[in-house]
Amino acid sequence: MDQSRSRPHPHHRPRGRHLSGRLHRTGPPCRRTGGGVDAVGTVAPFYLKPGSVEELVAFYKPIAAACAPLPFYAYHIPSMTGINLPMIDFLKNGSKEIPNLNGIKFTSNNFMEMIECIRFDGGRFDILNGFDEMLLCGMAVGARGGVGSTYNYSLRTSPA
């Protein structure tokens, strides 16, 4: 990835590492890793929930800024967070406020909304399917990939 740009090459895909940490006191986790981080993503706050897209953008903005120039992904998981704001509006507003916004991990079964996000601004953003069991549906409507928890499991196919 060209580090002088805030967005990776169009064919670059992050390598599925998970990193967590706090932005206060010790600094952002991406600054403490010593490298090896391809992108940063975070889930919306689910205790003190944002009530509008503007509040959601305001929550993500300092996290993305602290980790720039790394690509930033918002995690849209309404079944877990209880936040079901229109993500197309998040992309419209967020793209103006968050220069390194690269896409969304889209964990919702609202495929019409996913398609809107995929098509927004000429397909500029990586929209990644989040529900493991709906990966094929997500890929069929244009998701560029998937972030799942069960993709690493494999059944034994030969005798021991």
PDB file of C-alpha atoms in Angstrom:
ATOM      1  CA  MET A   1       0.000   0.000   0.000  1.00  0.00           C
ATOM      2  CA  ASP A   2       1.288   3.458  -0.866  1.00  0.00           C
ATOM      3  CA  GLN A   3       1.542   5.184   2.531  1.00  0.00           C
ATOM      4  CA  SER A   4       1.407   8.651   0.950  1.00  0.00           C
ATOM      5  CA  ARG A   5      -2.263   8.123   0.065  1.00  0.00           C
ATOM      6  CA  SER A   6      -5.125   7.878   2.524  1.00  0.00           C
ATOM      7  CA  ARG A   7      -6.773   5.130   0.457  1.00  0.00           C
ATOM      8  CA  PRO A   8      -5.104   1.879  -0.576  1.00  0.00           C
ATOM      9  CA  HIS A   9      -4.744   0.647  -4.117  1.00  0.00           C
ATOM     10  CA  PRO A  10      -8.216  -0.408  -5.395  1.00  0.00           C
ATOM     11  CA  HIS A  11      -7.218  -4.090  -5.399  1.00  0.00           C
ATOM     12  CA  HIS A  12      -5.627  -4.048  -1.942  1.00  0.00           C
ATOM     13  CA  ARG A  13      -7.670  -5.834   0.701  1.00  0.00           C
ATOM     14  CA  PRO A  14      -6.856  -5.737   4.412  1.00  0.00           C
ATOM     15  CA  ARG A  15      -5.630  -8.995   5.852  1.00  0.00           C
ATOM     16  CA  GLY A  16      -8.183  -9.739   8.596  1.00  0.00           C
ATOM     17  CA  ARG A  17      -6.250  -8.950  11.776  1.00  0.00           C
ATOM     18  CA  HIS A  18      -8.195  -7.626  14.708  1.00  0.00           C
ATOM     19  CA  LEU A  19      -6.779  -4.944  16.959  1.00  0.00           C
ATOM     20  CA  SER A  20      -8.439  -3.257  19.871  1.00  0.00           C
ATOM     21  CA  GLY A  21      -7.462  -0.576  22.296  1.00  0.00           C
ATOM     22  CA  ARG A  22      -8.382   2.769  23.747  1.00  0.00           C
ATOM     23  CA  LEU A  23      -7.742   6.159  22.250  1.00  0.00           C
ATOM     24  CA  HIS A  24      -7.133   7.899  25.563  1.00  0.00           C
ATOM     25  CA  ARG A  25      -4.097   7.645  27.830  1.00  0.00           C
ATOM     26  CA  THR A  26      -1.957   5.264  25.786  1.00  0.00           C
ATOM     27  CA  GLY A  27      -2.742   6.636  22.339  1.00  0.00           C
ATOM     28  CA  PRO A  28      -4.460   4.929  19.465  1.00  0.00           C
ATOM     29  CA  PRO A  29      -3.774   1.208  19.108  1.00  0.00           C
ATOM     30  CA  CYS A  30      -2.527   1.567  15.530  1.00  0.00           C
ATOM     31  CA  ARG A  31       0.348   3.771  16.720  1.00  0.00           C
ATOM     32  CA  ARG A  32       1.460   1.141  19.268  1.00  0.00           C
ATOM     33  CA  THR A  33       1.680  -1.870  16.980  1.00  0.00           C
ATOM     34  CA  GLY A  34       4.963  -1.123  15.286  1.00  0.00           C
ATOM     35  CA  GLY A  35       3.418  -1.865  11.908  1.00  0.00           C
ATOM     36  CA  GLY A  36       1.542  -4.756  10.431  1.00  0.00           C
ATOM     37  CA  VAL A  37      -1.848  -3.054  10.546  1.00  0.00           C
ATOM     38  CA  ASP A  38      -3.578  -2.646   7.180  1.00  0.00           C
ATOM     39  CA  ALA A  39      -6.785  -0.942   8.278  1.00  0.00           C
ATOM     40  CA  VAL A  40      -8.743   0.061  11.369  1.00  0.00           C
ATOM     41  CA  GLY A  41     -12.402  -0.539  12.068  1.00  0.00           C
ATOM     42  CA  THR A  42     -14.626   0.039  15.032  1.00  0.00           C
ATOM     43  CA  VAL A  43     -18.185  -0.569  16.107  1.00  0.00           C
ATOM     44  CA  ALA A  44     -20.490   2.305  17.043  1.00  0.00           C
ATOM     45  CA  PRO A  45     -21.050   2.976  20.742  1.00  0.00           C
ATOM     46  CA  PHE A  46     -23.943   0.838  21.911  1.00  0.00           C
ATOM     47  CA  TYR A  47     -24.400   2.151  25.441  1.00  0.00           C
ATOM     48  CA  LEU A  48     -24.698   5.873  24.733  1.00  0.00           C
ATOM     49  CA  LYS A  49     -26.069   5.456  21.234  1.00  0.00           C
ATOM     50  CA  PRO A  50     -25.827   8.147  18.577  1.00  0.00           C
ATOM     51  CA  GLY A  51     -29.279   9.398  17.642  1.00  0.00           C
ATOM     52  CA  SER A  52     -28.366  10.702  14.207  1.00  0.00           C
ATOM     53  CA  VAL A  53     -25.962  10.126  11.343  1.00  0.00           C
ATOM     54  CA  GLU A  54     -24.196  13.349  12.304  1.00  0.00           C
ATOM     55  CA  GLU A  55     -23.562  12.007  15.816  1.00  0.00           C
ATOM     56  CA  LEU A  56     -22.303   8.725  14.368  1.00  0.00           C
ATOM     57  CA  VAL A  57     -19.867  10.577  12.102  1.00  0.00           C
ATOM     58  CA  ALA A  58     -18.755  12.695  15.081  1.00  0.00           C
ATOM     59  CA  PHE A  59     -18.032   9.497  17.045  1.00  0.00           C
ATOM     60  CA  TYR A  60     -15.964   7.858  14.292  1.00  0.00           C
ATOM     61  CA  LYS A  61     -14.100  11.002  13.163  1.00  0.00           C
ATOM     62  CA  PRO A  62     -11.470  11.222  15.962  1.00  0.00           C
ATOM     63  CA  ILE A  63     -10.809   7.480  15.857  1.00  0.00           C
ATOM     64  CA  ALA A  64     -10.223   7.562  12.103  1.00  0.00           C
ATOM     65  CA  ALA A  65      -8.098  10.708  12.406  1.00  0.00           C
ATOM     66  CA  ALA A  66      -5.911   9.152  15.099  1.00  0.00           C
ATOM     67  CA  CYS A  67      -5.190   6.193  12.834  1.00  0.00           C
ATOM     68  CA  ALA A  68      -4.769   8.066   9.539  1.00  0.00           C
ATOM     69  CA  PRO A  69      -3.472   7.410   6.954  1.00  0.00           C
ATOM     70  CA  LEU A  70      -4.659   3.850   7.559  1.00  0.00           C
ATOM     71  CA  PRO A  71      -7.991   3.061   5.882  1.00  0.00           C
ATOM     72  CA  PHE A  72     -10.922   3.252   8.290  1.00  0.00           C
ATOM     73  CA  TYR A  73     -13.978   0.970   8.293  1.00  0.00           C
ATOM     74  CA  ALA A  74     -17.191   1.582  10.212  1.00  0.00           C
ATOM     75  CA  TYR A  75     -18.861  -1.546  11.608  1.00  0.00           C
ATOM     76  CA  HIS A  76     -22.610  -1.502  10.991  1.00  0.00           C
ATOM     77  CA  ILE A  77     -24.081  -4.178  13.254  1.00  0.00           C
ATOM     78  CA  PRO A  78     -27.598  -3.036  14.225  1.00  0.00           C
ATOM     79  CA  SER A  79     -28.593  -6.377  15.782  1.00  0.00           C
ATOM     80  CA  MET A  80     -25.775  -6.000  18.330  1.00  0.00           C
ATOM     81  CA  THR A  81     -25.646  -2.222  18.807  1.00  0.00           C
ATOM     82  CA  GLY A  82     -29.317  -1.286  18.448  1.00  0.00           C
ATOM     83  CA  ILE A  83     -28.192   1.492  16.074  1.00  0.00           C
ATOM     84  CA  ASN A  84     -29.891   1.318  12.707  1.00  0.00           C
ATOM     85  CA  LEU A  85     -29.145   4.625  11.036  1.00  0.00           C
ATOM     86  CA  PRO A  86     -29.145   4.914   7.228  1.00  0.00           C
ATOM     87  CA  MET A  87     -25.638   3.936   6.187  1.00  0.00           C
ATOM     88  CA  ILE A  88     -25.975   5.603   2.787  1.00  0.00           C
ATOM     89  CA  ASP A  89     -26.333   8.890   4.687  1.00  0.00           C
ATOM     90  CA  PHE A  90     -23.349   7.906   6.818  1.00  0.00           C
ATOM     91  CA  LEU A  91     -21.257   7.478   3.653  1.00  0.00           C
ATOM     92  CA  LYS A  92     -22.490  10.803   2.245  1.00  0.00           C
ATOM     93  CA  ASN A  93     -21.701  12.733   5.438  1.00  0.00           C
ATOM     94  CA  GLY A  94     -18.744  10.664   6.576  1.00  0.00           C
ATOM     95  CA  SER A  95     -16.920  10.963   3.262  1.00  0.00           C
ATOM     96  CA  LYS A  96     -16.831  14.743   3.799  1.00  0.00           C
ATOM     97  CA  GLU A  97     -15.590  14.525   7.408  1.00  0.00           C
ATOM     98  CA  ILE A  98     -13.402  11.404   7.461  1.00  0.00           C
ATOM     99  CA  PRO A  99     -10.756  11.494   4.699  1.00  0.00           C
ATOM    100  CA  ASN A 100      -9.578   7.918   5.313  1.00  0.00           C
ATOM    101  CA  LEU A 101     -13.091   6.408   5.400  1.00  0.00           C
ATOM    102  CA  ASN A 102     -12.645   3.316   3.262  1.00  0.00           C
ATOM    103  CA  GLY A 103     -15.878   1.438   3.788  1.00  0.00           C
ATOM    104  CA  ILE A 104     -18.302  -0.417   6.015  1.00  0.00           C
ATOM    105  CA  LYS A 105     -18.475  -3.882   7.487  1.00  0.00           C
ATOM    106  CA  PHE A 106     -22.153  -4.250   6.691  1.00  0.00           C
ATOM    107  CA  THR A 107     -23.744  -6.728   9.094  1.00  0.00           C
ATOM    108  CA  SER A 108     -27.409  -6.270   8.279  1.00  0.00           C
ATOM    109  CA  ASN A 109     -29.840  -8.228   6.159  1.00  0.00           C
ATOM    110  CA  ASN A 110     -31.062  -5.047   4.461  1.00  0.00           C
ATOM    111  CA  PHE A 111     -29.559  -5.834   1.075  1.00  0.00           C
ATOM    112  CA  MET A 112     -31.302  -2.891  -0.603  1.00  0.00           C
ATOM    113  CA  GLU A 113     -29.387  -0.560   1.709  1.00  0.00           C
ATOM    114  CA  MET A 114     -26.191  -2.535   1.089  1.00  0.00           C
ATOM    115  CA  ILE A 115     -26.661  -2.085  -2.677  1.00  0.00           C
ATOM    116  CA  GLU A 116     -27.140   1.670  -2.209  1.00  0.00           C
ATOM    117  CA  CYS A 117     -23.858   1.809  -0.273  1.00  0.00           C
ATOM    118  CA  ILE A 118     -22.055  -0.339  -2.859  1.00  0.00           C
ATOM    119  CA  ARG A 119     -23.189   1.934  -5.701  1.00  0.00           C
ATOM    120  CA  PHE A 120     -22.624   5.241  -3.876  1.00  0.00           C
ATOM    121  CA  ASP A 121     -20.109   7.576  -5.494  1.00  0.00           C
ATOM    122  CA  GLY A 122     -19.324   5.170  -8.327  1.00  0.00           C
ATOM    123  CA  GLY A 123     -18.464   2.258  -6.037  1.00  0.00           C
ATOM    124  CA  ARG A 124     -15.758   4.215  -4.226  1.00  0.00           C
ATOM    125  CA  PHE A 125     -16.156   2.426  -0.882  1.00  0.00           C
ATOM    126  CA  ASP A 126     -15.409  -1.136   0.216  1.00  0.00           C
ATOM    127  CA  ILE A 127     -18.673  -2.565   1.480  1.00  0.00           C
ATOM    128  CA  LEU A 128     -17.856  -5.846   3.188  1.00  0.00           C
ATOM    129  CA  ASN A 129     -20.482  -8.453   4.061  1.00  0.00           C
ATOM    130  CA  GLY A 130     -20.677  -9.117   7.791  1.00  0.00           C
ATOM    131  CA  PHE A 131     -23.172 -11.949   8.309  1.00  0.00           C
ATOM    132  CA  ASP A 132     -21.332 -15.240   7.788  1.00  0.00           C
ATOM    133  CA  GLU A 133     -24.428 -17.107   6.664  1.00  0.00           C
ATOM    134  CA  MET A 134     -25.266 -14.400   4.107  1.00  0.00           C
ATOM    135  CA  LEU A 135     -21.844 -14.123   2.467  1.00  0.00           C
ATOM    136  CA  LEU A 136     -23.004 -15.489  -0.888  1.00  0.00           C
ATOM    137  CA  CYS A 137     -25.962 -13.074  -0.938  1.00  0.00           C
ATOM    138  CA  GLY A 138     -23.661 -10.174  -0.104  1.00  0.00           C
ATOM    139  CA  MET A 139     -21.185 -11.148  -2.800  1.00  0.00           C
ATOM    140  CA  ALA A 140     -24.027 -11.582  -5.309  1.00  0.00           C
ATOM    141  CA  VAL A 141     -25.161  -7.982  -4.787  1.00  0.00           C
ATOM    142  CA  GLY A 142     -21.622  -6.623  -5.061  1.00  0.00           C
ATOM    143  CA  ALA A 143     -19.916  -6.750  -1.653  1.00  0.00           C
ATOM    144  CA  ARG A 144     -16.149  -6.723  -2.186  1.00  0.00           C
ATOM    145  CA  GLY A 145     -15.505  -9.304   0.490  1.00  0.00           C
ATOM    146  CA  GLY A 146     -16.598 -10.522   3.868  1.00  0.00           C
ATOM    147  CA  VAL A 147     -15.508 -10.238   7.462  1.00  0.00           C
ATOM    148  CA  GLY A 148     -16.806 -13.216   9.386  1.00  0.00           C
ATOM    149  CA  SER A 149     -16.130 -15.197  12.491  1.00  0.00           C
ATOM    150  CA  THR A 150     -16.628 -18.707  11.107  1.00  0.00           C
ATOM    151  CA  TYR A 151     -14.672 -18.447   7.835  1.00  0.00           C
ATOM    152  CA  ASN A 152     -11.611 -19.994   9.477  1.00  0.00           C
ATOM    153  CA  TYR A 153     -13.306 -23.260  10.445  1.00  0.00           C
ATOM    154  CA  SER A 154     -12.780 -26.331   8.323  1.00  0.00           C
ATOM    155  CA  LEU A 155     -14.300 -29.774   8.518  1.00  0.00           C
ATOM    156  CA  ARG A 156     -11.975 -32.744   8.357  1.00  0.00           C
ATOM    157  CA  THR A 157     -12.325 -34.217   4.881  1.00  0.00           C
ATOM    158  CA  SER A 158     -10.023 -37.211   5.172  1.00  0.00           C
ATOM    159  CA  PRO A 159      -9.646 -39.969   7.758  1.00  0.00           C
ATOM    160  CA  ALA A 160      -7.299 -39.222  10.656  1.00  0.00           C
TER     161      ALA A 160
END
